[in-house]
PDB file of C-alpha atoms in Angstrom:
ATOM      1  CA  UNK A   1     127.972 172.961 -41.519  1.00  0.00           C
ATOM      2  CA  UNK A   2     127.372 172.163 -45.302  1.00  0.00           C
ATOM      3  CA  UNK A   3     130.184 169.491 -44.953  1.00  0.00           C
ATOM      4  CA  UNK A   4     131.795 166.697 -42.947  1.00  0.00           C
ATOM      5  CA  UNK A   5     135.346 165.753 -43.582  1.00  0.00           C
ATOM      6  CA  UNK A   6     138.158 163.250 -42.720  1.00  0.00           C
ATOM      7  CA  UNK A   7     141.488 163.748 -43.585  1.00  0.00           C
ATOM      8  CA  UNK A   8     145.005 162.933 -42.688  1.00  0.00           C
ATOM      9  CA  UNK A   9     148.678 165.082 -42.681  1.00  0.00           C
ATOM     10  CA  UNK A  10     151.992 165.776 -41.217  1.00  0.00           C
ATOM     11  CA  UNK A  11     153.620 167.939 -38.824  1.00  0.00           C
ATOM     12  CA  UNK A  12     156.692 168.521 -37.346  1.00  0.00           C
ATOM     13  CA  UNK A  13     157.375 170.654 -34.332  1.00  0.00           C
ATOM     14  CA  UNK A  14     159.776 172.175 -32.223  1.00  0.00           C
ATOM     15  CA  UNK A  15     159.773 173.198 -28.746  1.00  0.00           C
ATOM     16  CA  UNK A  16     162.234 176.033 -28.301  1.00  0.00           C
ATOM     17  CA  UNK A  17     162.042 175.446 -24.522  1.00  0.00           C
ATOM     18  CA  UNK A  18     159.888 173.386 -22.077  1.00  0.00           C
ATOM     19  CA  UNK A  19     156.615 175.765 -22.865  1.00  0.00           C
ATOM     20  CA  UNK A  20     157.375 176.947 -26.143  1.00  0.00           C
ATOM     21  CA  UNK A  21     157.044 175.176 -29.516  1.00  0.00           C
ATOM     22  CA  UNK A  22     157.006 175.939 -33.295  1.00  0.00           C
ATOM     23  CA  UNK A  23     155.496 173.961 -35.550  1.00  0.00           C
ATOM     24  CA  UNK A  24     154.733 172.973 -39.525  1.00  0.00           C
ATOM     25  CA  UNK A  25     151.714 170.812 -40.300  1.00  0.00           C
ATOM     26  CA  UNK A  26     149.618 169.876 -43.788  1.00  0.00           C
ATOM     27  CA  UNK A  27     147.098 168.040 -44.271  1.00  0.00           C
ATOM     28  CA  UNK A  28     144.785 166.495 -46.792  1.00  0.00           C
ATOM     29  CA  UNK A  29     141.260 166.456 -46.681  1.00  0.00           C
ATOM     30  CA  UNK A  30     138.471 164.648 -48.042  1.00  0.00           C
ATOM     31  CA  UNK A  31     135.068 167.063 -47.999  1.00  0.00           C
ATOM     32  CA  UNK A  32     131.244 165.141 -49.370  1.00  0.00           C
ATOM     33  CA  UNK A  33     128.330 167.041 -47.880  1.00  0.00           C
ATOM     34  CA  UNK A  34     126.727 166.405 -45.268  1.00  0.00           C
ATOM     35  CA  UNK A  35     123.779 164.623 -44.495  1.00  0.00           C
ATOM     36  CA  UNK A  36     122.034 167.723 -44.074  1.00  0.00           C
ATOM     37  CA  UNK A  37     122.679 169.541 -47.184  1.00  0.00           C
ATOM     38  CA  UNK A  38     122.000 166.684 -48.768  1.00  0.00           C
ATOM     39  CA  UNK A  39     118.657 166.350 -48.475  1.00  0.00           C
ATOM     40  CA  UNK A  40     118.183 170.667 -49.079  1.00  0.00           C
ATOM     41  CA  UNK A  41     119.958 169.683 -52.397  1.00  0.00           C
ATOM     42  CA  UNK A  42     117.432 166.736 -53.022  1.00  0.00           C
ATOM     43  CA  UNK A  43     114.569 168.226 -51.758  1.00  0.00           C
ATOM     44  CA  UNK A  44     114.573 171.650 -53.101  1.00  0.00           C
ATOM     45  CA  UNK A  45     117.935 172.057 -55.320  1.00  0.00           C
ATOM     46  CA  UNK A  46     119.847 174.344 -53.292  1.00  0.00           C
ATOM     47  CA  UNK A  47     123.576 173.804 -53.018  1.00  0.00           C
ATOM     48  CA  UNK A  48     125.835 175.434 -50.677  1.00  0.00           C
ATOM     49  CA  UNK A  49     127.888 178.330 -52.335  1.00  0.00           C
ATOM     50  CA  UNK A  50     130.951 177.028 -50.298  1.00  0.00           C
ATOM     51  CA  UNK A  51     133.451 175.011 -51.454  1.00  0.00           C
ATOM     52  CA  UNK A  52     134.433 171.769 -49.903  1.00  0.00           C
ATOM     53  CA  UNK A  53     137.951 171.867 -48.670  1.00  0.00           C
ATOM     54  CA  UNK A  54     140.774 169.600 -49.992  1.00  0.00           C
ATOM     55  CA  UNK A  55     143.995 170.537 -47.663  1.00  0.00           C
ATOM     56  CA  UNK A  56     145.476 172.989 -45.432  1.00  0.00           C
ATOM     57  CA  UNK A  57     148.505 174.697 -44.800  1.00  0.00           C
ATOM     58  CA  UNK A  58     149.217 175.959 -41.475  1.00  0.00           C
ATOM     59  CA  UNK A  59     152.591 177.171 -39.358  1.00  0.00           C
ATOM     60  CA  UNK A  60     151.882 177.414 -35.475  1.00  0.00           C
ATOM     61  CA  UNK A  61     153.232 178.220 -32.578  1.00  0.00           C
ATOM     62  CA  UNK A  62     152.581 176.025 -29.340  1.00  0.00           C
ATOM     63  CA  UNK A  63     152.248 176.811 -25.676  1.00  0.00           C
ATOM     64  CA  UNK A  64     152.210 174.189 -23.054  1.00  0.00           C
ATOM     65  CA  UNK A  65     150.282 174.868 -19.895  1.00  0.00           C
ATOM     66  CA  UNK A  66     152.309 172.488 -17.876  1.00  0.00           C
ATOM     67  CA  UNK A  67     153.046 169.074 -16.926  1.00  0.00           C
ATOM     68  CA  UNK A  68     151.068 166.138 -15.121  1.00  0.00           C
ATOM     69  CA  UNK A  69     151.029 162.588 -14.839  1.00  0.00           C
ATOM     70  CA  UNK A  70     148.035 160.297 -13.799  1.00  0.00           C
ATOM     71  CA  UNK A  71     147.824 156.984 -12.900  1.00  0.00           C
ATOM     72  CA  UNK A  72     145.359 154.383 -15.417  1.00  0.00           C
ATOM     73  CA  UNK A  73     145.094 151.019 -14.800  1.00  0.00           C
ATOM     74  CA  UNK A  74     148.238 150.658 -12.793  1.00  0.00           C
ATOM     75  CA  UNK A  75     150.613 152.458 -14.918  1.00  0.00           C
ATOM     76  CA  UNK A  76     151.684 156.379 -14.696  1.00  0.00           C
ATOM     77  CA  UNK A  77     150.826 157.830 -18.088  1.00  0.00           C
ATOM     78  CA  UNK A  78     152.429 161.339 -18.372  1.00  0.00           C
ATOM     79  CA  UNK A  79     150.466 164.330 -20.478  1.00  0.00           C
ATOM     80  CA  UNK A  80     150.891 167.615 -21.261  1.00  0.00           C
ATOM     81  CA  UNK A  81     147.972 170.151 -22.052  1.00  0.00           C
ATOM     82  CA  UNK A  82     149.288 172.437 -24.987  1.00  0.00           C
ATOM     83  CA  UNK A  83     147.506 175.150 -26.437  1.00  0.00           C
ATOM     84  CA  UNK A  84     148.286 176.179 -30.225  1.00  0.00           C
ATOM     85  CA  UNK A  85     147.420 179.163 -32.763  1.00  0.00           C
ATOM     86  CA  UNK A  86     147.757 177.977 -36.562  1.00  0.00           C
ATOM     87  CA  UNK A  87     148.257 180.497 -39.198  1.00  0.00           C
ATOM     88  CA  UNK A  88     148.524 179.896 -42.973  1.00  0.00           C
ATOM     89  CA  UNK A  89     146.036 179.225 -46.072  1.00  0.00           C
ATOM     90  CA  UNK A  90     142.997 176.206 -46.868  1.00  0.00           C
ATOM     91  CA  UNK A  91     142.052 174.642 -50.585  1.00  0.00           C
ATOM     92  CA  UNK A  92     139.101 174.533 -51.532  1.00  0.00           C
ATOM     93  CA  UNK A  93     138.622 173.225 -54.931  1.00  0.00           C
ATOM     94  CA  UNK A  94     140.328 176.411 -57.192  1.00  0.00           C
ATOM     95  CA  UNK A  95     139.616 178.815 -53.895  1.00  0.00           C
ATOM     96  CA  UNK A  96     142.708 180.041 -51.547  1.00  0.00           C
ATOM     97  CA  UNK A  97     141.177 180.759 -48.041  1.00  0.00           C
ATOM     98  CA  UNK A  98     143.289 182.738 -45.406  1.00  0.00           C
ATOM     99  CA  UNK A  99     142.713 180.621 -42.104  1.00  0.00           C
ATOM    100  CA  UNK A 100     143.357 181.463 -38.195  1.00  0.00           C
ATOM    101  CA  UNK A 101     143.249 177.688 -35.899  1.00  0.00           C
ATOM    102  CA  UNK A 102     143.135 177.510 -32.199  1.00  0.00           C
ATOM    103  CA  UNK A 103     143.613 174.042 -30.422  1.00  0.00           C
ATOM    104  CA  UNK A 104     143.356 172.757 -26.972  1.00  0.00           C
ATOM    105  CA  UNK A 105     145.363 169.867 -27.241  1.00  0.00           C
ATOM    106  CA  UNK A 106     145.327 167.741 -24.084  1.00  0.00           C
ATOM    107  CA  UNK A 107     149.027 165.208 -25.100  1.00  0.00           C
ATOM    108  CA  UNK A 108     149.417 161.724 -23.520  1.00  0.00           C
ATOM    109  CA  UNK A 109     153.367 160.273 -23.729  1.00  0.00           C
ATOM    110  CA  UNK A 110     153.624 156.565 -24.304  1.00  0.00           C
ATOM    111  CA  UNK A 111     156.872 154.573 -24.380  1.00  0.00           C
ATOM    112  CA  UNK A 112     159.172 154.559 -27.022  1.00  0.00           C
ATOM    113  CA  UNK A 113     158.792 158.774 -27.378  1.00  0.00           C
ATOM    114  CA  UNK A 114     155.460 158.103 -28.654  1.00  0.00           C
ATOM    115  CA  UNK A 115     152.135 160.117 -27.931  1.00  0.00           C
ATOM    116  CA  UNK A 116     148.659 160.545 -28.881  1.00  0.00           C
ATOM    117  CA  UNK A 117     147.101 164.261 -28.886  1.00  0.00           C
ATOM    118  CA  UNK A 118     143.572 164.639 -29.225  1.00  0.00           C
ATOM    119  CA  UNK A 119     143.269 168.465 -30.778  1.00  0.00           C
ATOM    120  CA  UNK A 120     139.738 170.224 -29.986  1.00  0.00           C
ATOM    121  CA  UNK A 121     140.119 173.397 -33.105  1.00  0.00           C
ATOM    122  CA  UNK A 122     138.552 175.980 -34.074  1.00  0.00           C
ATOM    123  CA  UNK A 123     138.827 177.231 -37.093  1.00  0.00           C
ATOM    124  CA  UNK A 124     138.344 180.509 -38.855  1.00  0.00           C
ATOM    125  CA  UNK A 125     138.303 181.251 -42.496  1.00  0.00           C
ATOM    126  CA  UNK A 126     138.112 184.125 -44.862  1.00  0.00           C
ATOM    127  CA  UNK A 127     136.255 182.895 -47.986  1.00  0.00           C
ATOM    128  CA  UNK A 128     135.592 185.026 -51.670  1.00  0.00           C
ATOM    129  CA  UNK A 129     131.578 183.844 -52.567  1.00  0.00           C
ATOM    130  CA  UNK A 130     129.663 185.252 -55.077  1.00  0.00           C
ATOM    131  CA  UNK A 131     128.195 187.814 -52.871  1.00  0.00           C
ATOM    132  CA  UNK A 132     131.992 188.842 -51.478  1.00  0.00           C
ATOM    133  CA  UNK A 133     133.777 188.110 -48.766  1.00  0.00           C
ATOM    134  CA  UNK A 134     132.461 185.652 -45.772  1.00  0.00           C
ATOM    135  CA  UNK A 135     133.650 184.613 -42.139  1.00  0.00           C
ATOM    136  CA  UNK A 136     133.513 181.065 -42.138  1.00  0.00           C
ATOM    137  CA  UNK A 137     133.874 179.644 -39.081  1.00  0.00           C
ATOM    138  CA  UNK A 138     134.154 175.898 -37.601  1.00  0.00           C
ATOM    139  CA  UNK A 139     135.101 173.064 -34.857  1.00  0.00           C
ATOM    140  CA  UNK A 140     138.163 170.824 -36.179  1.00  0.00           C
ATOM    141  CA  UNK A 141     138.712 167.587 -33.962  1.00  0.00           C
ATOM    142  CA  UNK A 142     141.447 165.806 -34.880  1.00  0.00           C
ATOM    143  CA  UNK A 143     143.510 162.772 -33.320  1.00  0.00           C
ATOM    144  CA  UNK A 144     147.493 162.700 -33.876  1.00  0.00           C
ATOM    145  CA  UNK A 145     149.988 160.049 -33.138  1.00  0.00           C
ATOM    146  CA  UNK A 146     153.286 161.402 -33.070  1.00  0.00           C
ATOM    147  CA  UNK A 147     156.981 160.266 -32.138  1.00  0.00           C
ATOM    148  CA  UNK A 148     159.215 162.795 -30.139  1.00  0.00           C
ATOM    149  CA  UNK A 149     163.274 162.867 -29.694  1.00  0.00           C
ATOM    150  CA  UNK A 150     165.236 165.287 -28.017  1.00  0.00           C
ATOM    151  CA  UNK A 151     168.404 166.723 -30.425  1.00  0.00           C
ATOM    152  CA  UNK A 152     169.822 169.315 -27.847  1.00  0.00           C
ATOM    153  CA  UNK A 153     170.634 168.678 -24.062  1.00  0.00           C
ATOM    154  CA  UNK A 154     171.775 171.665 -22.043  1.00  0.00           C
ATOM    155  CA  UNK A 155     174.825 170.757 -19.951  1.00  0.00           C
ATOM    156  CA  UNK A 156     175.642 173.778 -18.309  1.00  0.00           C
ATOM    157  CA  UNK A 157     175.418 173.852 -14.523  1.00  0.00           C
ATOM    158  CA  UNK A 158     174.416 176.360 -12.420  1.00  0.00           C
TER     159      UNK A 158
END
């Protein structure tokens, strides 16, 4: 890749049941190239014809696999492996890229309705160059802290 980036954003999500989720996230990136294209710049004046991204967009909808807990230095910690597609648009510089995410997002609860998700993405972008239209294509880690509360308890017995 041309570029390494770290970045930070927001989401909120909602799980419609105990599998299914919605969710809104953005987030705001900061792109310098990397140490790669750096030295094809220096050395022989190329520059990639991609721009580096500055944020991202994206509306998803969430799937968890299921439910486990495991035990770590004497206490249970609970997780949930989720899988997530991410649909929406990236920035890059005055550039509008359509992009398609997919995540495997192993989710570890804490106390207090806190967790920590580590998401393992990869991304997919459609990109206008000089020469047209280009694939772009790439692997997104990200870590997320988050805070979870539940609003609606079904009461109804069966």
């Amino acid at each position: 890749d041309y570029y390494d980036s770290l970045g930070g954003g927001v989401g909120v999500e909602y799980f419609l049941s105990d599998r299914w989720g919605l969710g809104l996230n953005y987030h705001v990136l900061s792109t310098t190239l990397s140490d790669e294209a750096e030295s094809l710049r220096d050395g022989y004046g190329l520059v990639p014809d991609a721009r580096p991204q500055d944020s991202q967009i994206t509306i998803s909808g969430l799937w968890g696999l299921g439910y486990g807990k495991m035990l770590v230095l004497d206490e249970i910690v609970h997780f949930d492996p989720i899988v997530s597609m991410h649909m929406g648009v990236s920035y890059a510089e005055a550039r509008t890229l359509p992009t398609l995410k997919i995540n495997f997002s192993p989710t570890f609860l804490l106390r207090y309705s806190l967790s920590v998700r580590l998401d393992l993405g990869l991304t997919a972008q459609m990109e206008s160059r000089t020469r047209g239209w280009v694939l772009t294509t790439g692997f997104m880690p990200m870590v997320s802290v988050g805070w979870g509360k539940q609003f609606w308890v079904n009461r109804s017995s069966k």
